[in-house]
Coordinates of C-alpha atoms in Angstrom, one line a residue:
T239 CA 1.7 -17.1 -36.4
H240 CA 2.7 -19.7 -39.0
T241 CA 6.2 -19.9 -37.5
N242 CA 4.7 -20.6 -34.0
R243 CA 2.5 -23.3 -35.4
N244 CA 5.6 -24.9 -37.0
L245 CA 7.3 -24.8 -33.6
V246 CA 4.4 -26.5 -31.9
A247 CA 4.3 -29.2 -34.7
V248 CA 8.0 -29.9 -34.4
W249 CA 7.9 -30.0 -30.6
T250 CA 4.9 -32.3 -30.6
G251 CA 6.4 -34.6 -33.2
L252 CA 9.8 -34.9 -31.6
L253 CA 8.3 -35.4 -28.2
S254 CA 6.4 -38.5 -29.3
S255 CA 8.9 -40.5 -27.3
T256 CA 11.3 -39.5 -24.6
E257 CA 13.8 -41.6 -26.4
Q258 CA 14.0 -38.9 -29.0
E259 CA 15.7 -36.6 -26.4
K260 CA 18.7 -38.9 -26.4
D261 CA 19.4 -38.0 -30.0
P262 CA 21.2 -34.6 -30.5
K263 CA 19.1 -34.1 -33.6
F264 CA 16.1 -33.5 -31.3
W265 CA 17.7 -30.6 -29.5
N266 CA 19.4 -29.1 -32.6
T267 CA 16.2 -29.1 -34.6
W268 CA 14.3 -27.5 -31.8
A269 CA 17.0 -24.9 -31.3
Q270 CA 17.1 -24.1 -35.0
Q271 CA 13.4 -23.7 -35.2
T272 CA 13.5 -21.4 -32.1
L273 CA 16.3 -19.4 -33.8
K274 CA 14.2 -19.0 -36.9
N275 CA 11.3 -17.7 -34.9
A276 CA 13.6 -15.3 -33.0
L277 CA 14.9 -13.9 -36.2
S278 CA 11.4 -13.2 -37.4
L279 CA 10.8 -10.9 -34.4
Q280 CA 13.3 -8.4 -35.8
T281 CA 10.3 -7.1 -37.7
L282 CA 8.7 -5.3 -34.8
N283 CA 5.0 -4.9 -34.5
Q284 CA 4.5 -1.1 -34.3
N285 CA 0.8 -1.1 -35.0
K286 CA -1.5 1.0 -32.9
A287 CA -3.1 -1.2 -30.2
K288 CA -6.8 -1.0 -30.5
N289 CA -7.3 -3.4 -27.6
L290 CA -5.4 -3.8 -24.3
I291 CA -5.5 -6.9 -22.1
F292 CA -3.7 -7.1 -18.9
F293 CA -3.4 -10.4 -17.0
L294 CA -2.2 -10.2 -13.4
G295 CA -1.3 -13.4 -11.6
D296 CA -1.4 -12.2 -8.0
G297 CA 1.7 -13.6 -6.3
M298 CA 2.8 -15.4 -9.5
G299 CA 6.5 -15.3 -9.1
V300 CA 8.9 -17.1 -11.5
P301 CA 9.0 -20.3 -9.4
T302 CA 5.2 -20.3 -9.5
V303 CA 5.3 -19.9 -13.3
T304 CA 7.7 -22.9 -13.6
A305 CA 5.8 -25.1 -11.3
A306 CA 2.5 -24.3 -13.0
R307 CA 4.1 -25.2 -16.3
I308 CA 5.0 -28.6 -15.0
L309 CA 1.6 -29.1 -13.4
K310 CA -0.1 -28.2 -16.7
G311 CA 1.9 -30.8 -18.5
Q312 CA 1.3 -33.5 -15.9
L313 CA -2.4 -32.9 -16.0
S314 CA -2.3 -33.8 -19.7
G315 CA -0.2 -36.9 -19.1
Q316 CA 3.3 -35.5 -19.9
S317 CA 6.3 -35.3 -17.6
G318 CA 5.6 -31.6 -17.5
E319 CA 9.0 -29.8 -17.8
E320 CA 8.8 -29.6 -21.6
T321 CA 5.3 -28.1 -21.6
Q322 CA 4.6 -24.6 -22.8
L323 CA 2.3 -22.2 -20.9
E324 CA 0.5 -19.7 -23.1
M325 CA 2.6 -16.9 -21.6
D326 CA 5.7 -18.9 -22.5
K327 CA 4.8 -18.3 -26.1
F328 CA 4.8 -14.5 -25.8
P329 CA 7.8 -13.2 -27.8
F330 CA 8.9 -10.5 -25.3
V331 CA 9.8 -11.0 -21.7
S332 CA 11.2 -8.5 -19.2
L333 CA 11.5 -8.1 -15.4
A334 CA 9.7 -5.7 -13.2
K335 CA 11.0 -4.4 -9.8
T336 CA 8.2 -4.7 -7.4
Y337 CA 9.2 -2.8 -4.3
N338 CA 6.8 -0.2 -2.8
T339 CA 8.0 3.3 -2.0
N340 CA 8.1 2.4 1.7
A341 CA 8.6 -1.4 1.5
Q342 CA 11.4 -3.6 0.2
V343 CA 8.9 -6.5 -0.1
A344 CA 5.7 -5.2 -1.6
D345 CA 2.0 -5.7 -1.0
S346 CA -0.7 -6.0 -3.7
A347 CA -2.1 -2.5 -3.2
G348 CA 1.0 -0.5 -3.7
T349 CA 2.0 -2.7 -6.6
A350 CA -1.4 -2.4 -8.2
T351 CA -1.1 1.4 -8.1
A352 CA 2.2 1.1 -9.9
F353 CA 1.2 -1.2 -12.8
L354 CA -2.3 0.3 -13.2
C355 CA -1.7 4.0 -12.4
G356 CA 1.9 4.3 -13.5
V357 CA 3.1 5.7 -10.1
K358 CA 4.8 3.8 -7.4
A359 CA 3.1 4.1 -4.0
N360 CA 3.1 3.1 -0.3
E361 CA 2.1 -0.4 0.7
G362 CA -1.6 -0.7 1.6
T363 CA -2.8 2.2 -0.5
V364 CA -4.6 2.2 -3.8
G365 CA -4.9 4.9 -6.4
V366 CA -3.0 7.5 -4.4
S367 CA 0.6 8.7 -4.6
A368 CA 3.3 8.0 -2.1
A369 CA 2.4 11.4 -0.5
A370 CA -0.7 9.7 1.0
V371 CA -0.2 7.9 4.3
R372 CA -1.9 4.6 5.0
S373 CA -5.2 4.8 7.1
Q374 CA -5.0 8.6 7.3
C375 CA -8.1 9.8 5.5
N376 CA -6.9 13.5 5.4
T377 CA -3.9 12.6 3.2
T378 CA -6.2 11.4 0.3
K379 CA -7.3 14.7 -1.2
G380 CA -4.9 16.0 -3.7
N381 CA -2.9 12.8 -3.9
E382 CA -5.2 10.8 -6.2
V383 CA -3.7 9.2 -9.3
T384 CA -5.8 7.8 -12.2
S385 CA -5.5 4.4 -13.9
I386 CA -5.1 3.1 -17.4
L387 CA -8.7 1.9 -17.1
K388 CA -9.8 5.5 -16.8
W389 CA -7.5 6.7 -19.5
A390 CA -9.0 4.1 -21.8
K391 CA -12.5 5.0 -20.8
D392 CA -11.8 8.7 -21.4
A393 CA -10.5 7.8 -24.9
G394 CA -13.9 6.1 -25.8
K395 CA -12.9 2.5 -25.3
S396 CA -15.0 -0.1 -23.5
V397 CA -13.4 -1.2 -20.2
G398 CA -13.7 -4.1 -17.9
L399 CA -12.3 -5.9 -14.9
V400 CA -12.5 -9.6 -14.1
T401 CA -11.1 -11.2 -10.9
T402 CA -11.3 -14.3 -8.9
T403 CA -11.1 -12.2 -5.7
R404 CA -13.5 -9.6 -4.5
V405 CA -14.1 -6.9 -7.1
N406 CA -13.0 -4.4 -4.4
H407 CA -9.9 -6.2 -3.5
A408 CA -6.4 -4.6 -3.8
T409 CA -5.7 -5.3 -7.5
P410 CA -9.0 -4.3 -9.2
S411 CA -9.6 -1.4 -6.8
A412 CA -6.5 0.5 -8.0
S413 CA -8.3 0.7 -11.4
Y414 CA -11.1 3.0 -10.0
A415 CA -10.5 3.8 -6.3
H416 CA -8.5 6.3 -4.4
S417 CA -8.1 4.9 -0.9
V418 CA -5.4 5.3 1.7
D419 CA -6.4 1.9 3.1
R420 CA -6.9 -1.2 1.0
D421 CA -9.0 -2.7 3.8
W422 CA -11.8 -0.1 3.6
L423 CA -13.9 -2.6 1.6
S424 CA -17.2 -1.1 2.8
D425 CA -18.1 1.6 5.2
S426 CA -18.4 -0.9 8.1
A427 CA -14.6 -1.5 7.7
M428 CA -13.7 2.2 8.1
P429 CA -13.0 4.2 11.2
A430 CA -15.9 6.5 12.1
E431 CA -13.5 9.4 11.8
A432 CA -12.6 8.5 8.2
V433 CA -16.3 8.4 7.2
Q434 CA -16.9 11.7 8.9
D435 CA -14.0 13.3 7.1
G436 CA -15.5 12.3 3.7
C437 CA -13.5 9.3 2.7
K438 CA -15.5 6.7 0.7
D439 CA -15.2 3.0 1.0
I440 CA -13.9 1.1 -2.0
A441 CA -17.1 -0.7 -2.9
R442 CA -18.9 2.6 -3.2
Q443 CA -16.1 4.1 -5.3
L444 CA -16.5 1.2 -7.7
F445 CA -19.9 2.5 -8.7
E446 CA -19.2 6.3 -8.3
N447 CA -15.7 7.2 -9.5
I448 CA -15.7 6.0 -13.1
P449 CA -19.3 5.9 -14.4
D450 CA -20.3 3.1 -16.6
I451 CA -17.5 0.5 -16.4
N452 CA -18.8 -1.9 -19.0
V453 CA -17.8 -5.2 -17.3
I454 CA -17.3 -6.0 -13.6
M455 CA -17.0 -9.6 -12.6
G456 CA -15.7 -11.4 -9.5
G457 CA -16.7 -11.9 -5.9
G458 CA -17.6 -9.4 -3.2
R459 CA -21.4 -9.4 -2.9
K460 CA -21.5 -8.8 0.9
Y461 CA -19.9 -5.3 0.6
M462 CA -22.6 -4.1 -1.7
F463 CA -25.7 -4.7 0.5
P464 CA -27.1 -3.3 3.7
K465 CA -25.9 -4.7 7.0
N466 CA -27.5 -8.1 7.9
Q467 CA -29.3 -8.5 4.5
V468 CA -29.0 -12.2 3.9
D469 CA -27.1 -13.4 0.9
V470 CA -29.0 -14.7 -2.1
E471 CA -26.9 -17.9 -2.3
Y472 CA -26.1 -18.5 1.4
P473 CA -29.2 -17.2 3.3
D474 CA -28.4 -19.3 6.4
T475 CA -24.7 -18.1 6.7
A476 CA -24.5 -15.0 8.8
K477 CA -20.9 -14.1 7.8
Y478 CA -22.0 -13.7 4.2
S479 CA -24.8 -11.2 4.9
G480 CA -24.5 -7.6 3.8
T481 CA -22.1 -5.3 5.6
R482 CA -23.0 -1.7 4.7
K483 CA -23.9 0.6 7.6
D484 CA -25.1 3.3 5.3
G485 CA -28.1 1.1 4.3
R486 CA -27.3 1.4 0.6
N487 CA -27.9 -1.4 -1.8
L488 CA -25.2 -0.7 -4.4
V489 CA -26.3 -3.5 -6.7
G490 CA -29.9 -2.4 -6.7
E491 CA -28.8 1.2 -7.5
W492 CA -26.7 -0.1 -10.4
I493 CA -29.6 -2.2 -11.8
E494 CA -31.9 0.8 -11.6
K495 CA -29.3 3.0 -13.3
M496 CA -28.7 0.5 -16.1
E497 CA -32.4 -0.2 -16.7
N498 CA -32.4 1.3 -20.2
K499 CA -28.8 0.7 -21.0
N500 CA -28.7 -3.0 -21.7
G501 CA -27.3 -3.6 -18.3
H502 CA -27.5 -7.0 -16.6
Y503 CA -26.7 -8.3 -13.1
V504 CA -25.9 -11.9 -12.6
W505 CA -24.7 -13.9 -9.6
N506 CA -24.3 -17.5 -10.8
K507 CA -22.8 -19.3 -13.8
K508 CA -26.2 -20.2 -15.4
Q509 CA -27.3 -16.6 -15.5
L510 CA -23.9 -15.6 -16.9
L511 CA -23.8 -18.1 -19.7
S512 CA -27.4 -17.6 -20.6
L513 CA -26.7 -14.0 -21.6
N514 CA -26.4 -13.0 -25.3
P515 CA -23.4 -10.7 -25.3
N516 CA -24.7 -8.9 -28.4
N517 CA -27.5 -7.6 -26.2
V518 CA -25.3 -6.7 -23.2
D519 CA -23.5 -3.3 -23.0
Y520 CA -23.0 -3.4 -19.2
L521 CA -22.5 -6.4 -17.0
L522 CA -22.1 -6.7 -13.2
G523 CA -21.4 -10.3 -12.1
L524 CA -20.9 -11.0 -8.4
F525 CA -20.6 -14.7 -7.9
E526 CA -19.6 -15.0 -4.2
P527 CA -20.1 -13.0 -1.0
E528 CA -16.3 -12.8 -0.6
D529 CA -13.6 -14.2 -2.9
M530 CA -14.5 -16.7 -5.5
T531 CA -13.8 -20.3 -4.6
Y532 CA -10.5 -21.9 -5.6
D533 CA -10.7 -23.5 -9.0
L534 CA -9.7 -26.8 -7.5
E535 CA -12.8 -26.6 -5.2
R536 CA -15.1 -24.8 -7.6
N537 CA -18.6 -26.1 -8.3
P538 CA -18.6 -26.2 -12.1
E539 CA -22.4 -26.2 -12.1
T540 CA -22.9 -22.9 -10.2
D541 CA -19.6 -21.0 -10.3
P542 CA -18.0 -19.7 -13.6
S543 CA -14.3 -20.3 -14.2
L544 CA -11.9 -17.5 -14.9
T545 CA -11.8 -18.6 -18.5
E546 CA -15.6 -18.5 -18.8
M547 CA -15.7 -15.0 -17.3
V548 CA -13.0 -13.7 -19.6
E549 CA -14.7 -15.1 -22.7
V550 CA -18.0 -13.3 -21.9
A551 CA -16.1 -10.1 -21.0
I552 CA -14.3 -10.0 -24.4
K553 CA -17.5 -10.7 -26.3
I554 CA -19.1 -7.7 -24.7
L555 CA -16.2 -5.4 -24.9
K556 CA -15.0 -6.1 -28.4
K557 CA -18.3 -4.7 -29.9
N558 CA -16.9 -1.2 -29.4
P559 CA -15.2 0.0 -32.7
N560 CA -12.8 2.0 -30.6
G561 CA -11.5 -1.1 -28.9
F562 CA -11.3 -2.0 -25.2
Y563 CA -9.2 -2.4 -22.1
L564 CA -9.6 -5.4 -19.9
L565 CA -7.9 -6.2 -16.5
V566 CA -8.0 -9.9 -15.6
E567 CA -6.7 -11.0 -12.2
G568 CA -5.9 -14.6 -11.2
G569 CA -6.1 -13.3 -7.7
R570 CA -6.3 -16.5 -5.7
I571 CA -2.8 -17.7 -6.7
D572 CA -1.7 -15.4 -3.9
H573 CA -4.2 -16.7 -1.4
G574 CA -3.2 -20.3 -2.0
H575 CA 0.4 -19.4 -1.3
H576 CA -0.4 -17.4 1.8
E577 CA -2.3 -20.4 3.2
G578 CA 0.7 -22.7 2.4
K579 CA -1.6 -24.5 -0.1
A580 CA 0.6 -24.9 -3.1
K581 CA -1.8 -27.2 -4.8
Q582 CA -4.6 -24.6 -4.8
A583 CA -2.1 -21.9 -5.9
L584 CA -0.8 -23.8 -8.8
Y585 CA -4.2 -24.9 -10.1
E586 CA -5.2 -21.3 -10.0
A587 CA -2.2 -20.4 -12.2
V588 CA -3.0 -23.2 -14.7
E589 CA -6.6 -21.9 -14.9
M590 CA -5.3 -18.4 -15.6
D591 CA -3.2 -19.8 -18.4
R592 CA -6.4 -21.3 -19.9
A593 CA -7.9 -17.8 -19.8
I594 CA -4.9 -16.3 -21.5
S595 CA -5.2 -18.9 -24.2
R596 CA -8.9 -18.2 -24.7
A597 CA -8.3 -14.4 -24.9
G598 CA -5.6 -15.1 -27.5
L599 CA -8.0 -17.1 -29.7
M600 CA -10.6 -14.2 -29.5
T601 CA -8.2 -11.4 -30.4
S602 CA -5.3 -10.7 -32.8
I603 CA -1.7 -9.8 -32.1
H604 CA -2.0 -7.3 -34.9
D605 CA -4.2 -4.9 -32.9
T606 CA -4.2 -6.3 -29.3
L607 CA -1.4 -5.7 -26.8
T608 CA -1.6 -8.5 -24.2
I609 CA 0.6 -8.4 -21.1
V610 CA 0.9 -11.1 -18.4
T611 CA 2.8 -10.4 -15.2
A612 CA 2.6 -10.6 -11.4
D613 CA 2.4 -7.9 -8.7
H614 CA 4.9 -9.7 -6.5
S615 CA 6.3 -13.1 -5.7
H616 CA 6.1 -15.4 -2.7
V617 CA 8.7 -17.3 -0.6
F618 CA 7.7 -20.4 -2.6
N619 CA 10.1 -22.7 -4.5
F620 CA 10.7 -26.3 -5.4
G621 CA 13.8 -28.4 -5.5
G622 CA 15.6 -31.3 -3.9
Y623 CA 17.1 -32.7 -7.1
T624 CA 13.8 -34.2 -8.2
H625 CA 13.9 -36.5 -11.2
R626 CA 12.4 -35.7 -14.5
G627 CA 8.6 -36.1 -14.4
N628 CA 8.4 -36.2 -10.6
T629 CA 5.0 -35.1 -9.6
I630 CA 5.2 -31.4 -8.7
F631 CA 3.5 -32.2 -5.4
G632 CA 5.8 -35.1 -4.6
L633 CA 8.8 -35.8 -2.4
A634 CA 12.4 -35.2 -3.1
P635 CA 14.1 -38.5 -4.1
A636 CA 16.5 -38.6 -1.1
V637 CA 16.0 -38.0 2.6
S638 CA 17.7 -35.2 4.5
D639 CA 21.3 -36.1 5.4
V640 CA 20.8 -34.3 8.7
D641 CA 17.6 -35.7 10.2
Q642 CA 17.2 -38.6 7.8
K643 CA 13.6 -37.7 7.0
P644 CA 12.0 -37.1 3.6
F645 CA 10.8 -33.7 2.5
T646 CA 8.4 -32.3 -0.1
A647 CA 9.9 -30.9 -3.4
I648 CA 7.7 -27.8 -2.9
L649 CA 8.9 -25.8 0.1
Y650 CA 8.0 -22.4 1.6
G651 CA 10.4 -20.2 3.4
N652 CA 7.7 -19.5 6.0
G653 CA 4.1 -20.2 6.6
P654 CA 1.6 -22.7 8.2
G655 CA 3.5 -25.7 6.8
Y656 CA 6.0 -25.6 9.6
K657 CA 5.3 -28.6 11.9
L658 CA 7.2 -30.4 14.7
V659 CA 6.4 -33.9 15.9
N660 CA 8.0 -35.0 19.2
G661 CA 10.5 -32.2 19.0
G662 CA 11.6 -33.0 15.4
R663 CA 10.5 -32.3 11.8
E664 CA 7.4 -34.2 10.7
N665 CA 7.9 -37.4 8.7
V666 CA 5.9 -36.6 5.6
S667 CA 6.2 -40.2 4.3
A668 CA 3.8 -41.2 7.1
I669 CA 1.0 -39.2 5.4
D670 CA -0.4 -39.0 1.9
Y671 CA 1.8 -36.1 0.8
R672 CA -0.1 -35.8 -2.5
E673 CA -3.1 -34.6 -0.5
Y674 CA -0.9 -32.8 2.0
I675 CA -2.8 -29.6 2.9
Y676 CA 0.2 -27.5 3.6
A677 CA 3.6 -27.7 1.9
Q678 CA 6.5 -27.8 4.3
A679 CA 7.8 -24.5 5.5
A680 CA 11.0 -23.5 7.3
V681 CA 9.6 -20.8 9.7
P682 CA 6.3 -21.0 11.5
L683 CA 3.8 -18.3 10.5
S684 CA 0.0 -18.4 10.4
M685 CA 0.2 -16.9 6.9
E686 CA 3.1 -17.2 4.4
T687 CA 4.6 -14.0 3.2
H688 CA 5.4 -12.3 -0.1
G689 CA 8.8 -12.5 -1.8
G690 CA 10.8 -9.5 -2.8
E691 CA 12.4 -10.6 -6.1
D692 CA 11.6 -9.2 -9.5
V693 CA 8.7 -10.7 -11.5
A694 CA 8.5 -11.6 -15.1
V695 CA 6.5 -9.5 -17.6
F696 CA 5.4 -11.4 -20.8
A697 CA 4.1 -9.3 -23.7
K698 CA 2.8 -9.8 -27.3
G699 CA 1.1 -7.5 -29.8
P700 CA 1.7 -3.9 -30.8
M701 CA 4.7 -2.3 -29.2
A702 CA 5.3 -5.3 -27.0
H703 CA 9.1 -4.9 -27.6
L704 CA 9.0 -1.9 -25.4
L705 CA 8.9 -4.3 -22.5
H706 CA 12.5 -5.4 -22.4
G707 CA 15.3 -5.7 -19.8
V708 CA 14.6 -4.7 -16.2
H709 CA 12.2 -1.9 -15.4
E710 CA 10.4 -0.3 -12.6
Q711 CA 6.9 -1.8 -12.3
N712 CA 5.1 1.5 -12.9
Y713 CA 6.6 1.6 -16.4
I714 CA 4.1 -1.0 -17.6
P715 CA 0.9 1.1 -18.0
H716 CA 2.9 3.8 -19.7
V717 CA 3.9 1.3 -22.4
M718 CA 0.2 0.2 -22.8
A719 CA -0.9 3.8 -23.1
Y720 CA 1.8 4.6 -25.6
A721 CA 0.8 1.6 -27.7
S722 CA -2.9 2.5 -27.8
C723 CA -2.5 6.3 -28.0
I724 CA -4.3 7.1 -24.7
G725 CA -3.2 9.0 -21.6
Q726 CA 0.2 10.7 -22.0
N727 CA 2.6 10.6 -25.0
R728 CA 0.0 10.9 -27.7
Q729 CA 2.0 13.1 -30.0
H730 CA 3.3 10.1 -31.9
C731 CA -0.3 9.1 -32.9
A732 CA -1.1 12.2 -34.8
G733 CA -2.4 11.4 -38.3
H734 CA -2.3 7.7 -37.8
N735 CA -5.4 5.6 -38.3
Q736 CA -6.3 2.5 -36.2
G737 CA -4.0 -0.3 -37.0
S738 CA -1.4 1.8 -38.8
R739 CA 2.2 2.0 -37.6
L740 CA 3.2 4.4 -35.0
R741 CA 6.2 6.6 -35.4
P742 CA 8.6 7.0 -32.5
A743 CA 7.9 10.1 -30.4
L744 CA 11.1 12.1 -30.6
P745 CA 11.1 15.8 -29.5
S746 CA 12.5 18.1 -32.2
I747 CA 15.3 19.3 -30.0
A748 CA 16.4 15.7 -29.3
A749 CA 16.2 15.0 -33.0
L750 CA 18.5 17.9 -33.7
F751 CA 21.1 16.8 -31.2
T752 CA 21.0 13.3 -32.7
L753 CA 21.6 14.7 -36.2
I754 CA 24.5 16.8 -34.9
R755 CA 26.1 13.8 -33.3
L756 CA 25.8 11.8 -36.6
L757 CA 27.3 14.7 -38.6
F758 CA 30.3 15.3 -36.3

């Protein structure tokens, strides 16, 4: 908006020198501009959302958002704290409670079922209600729940999913699969009994449950090919070969099905960027046998970035006059944290922020509802009274007053960063802490764990104001469905054309009681 551009201009101008910050006028002017912008939000955007974009930073808790903001600024030569992420610019922010129905600290499967299917569920399960029991195949039938991707597809919209993990990983799989075990990635990962009882692996469900998903991009090639079939990119690496015991080539089947439907399969960046989106109605892009590589380690010649995948996806999806739904997962933020590799995690978050920016440039807040959130947090934080502009990967300015050793500003509550040397804490000043593989951790674990606190939900576009305060995580897809007139609660859409304002859905009996209260 014009107001936002003014804010950026003022911010940039006043930040030309840190000396400006010593002048109260700097802070007062910035606050007054922010106030002016806030007042303009009182005119709520109640348009119908033609398009829906959902960005999920897996494991992107609030400390990760803050640290990524600082990193983004430092990568462009600033001190970092004053930088704005794209999600920071979203006008509405709320909190989501992330617990699973059987877990205080959630996993990515149960949370994905909540924010995609609108129903809270048990940890480790995707696309099924809490009545389903993890790993028990016979509890699947009758407990399936559908996702907003399906609601959008049924309403005539184009739909897509883009992830930096495997396309059959926990988050994307809740869009299309009904599985009592998130680890049933292919039939070779399933117990024989589950296969005999008729349960399908998640890779197979990707192609069978919701026909004609328009865009599918991420990793996960090995789960789509027959066992021991060598990988196209890594023919000499046995662990990347196909895994399917049923002998099916799911990619080959998809290519054959899409032969006359403008469908294209790609497995590297060159193939992806050589496509003309105007001539593509269906796209399957599988760029790695397992998860995609960390952005910090990505080969820019062969592997597309998340931003590049998102751009191609939107160009394909937006051709539909009925609009589109797109799920985008920055999935390896989570993996970086689990490995205690804060640098990898934060670079992943910065790359997702670039993708959010690109999506914003390609769409309009007038008809596109965009939401950015996380499924859960991690036991990750940073502190130690660091000075302004301290590198986010640096040391705290003072040593511990207990063991007189320095410590990293970034710290994990647990994980592989725990290390003892001669019975005491490692002296990190003796190594190049900027290239330190693992950030320091308090409790030794081979893999760091999730955190249990609420996560932030950023929203812009039609009906974004419905995301306010503190809500259960499963509330999110209901807001998106309401805004775009799909799924449940469609009565408020009757007689309204695309882009027109929606009227609040208020049952007549409730309206009557409201009127009575006003009169008496």
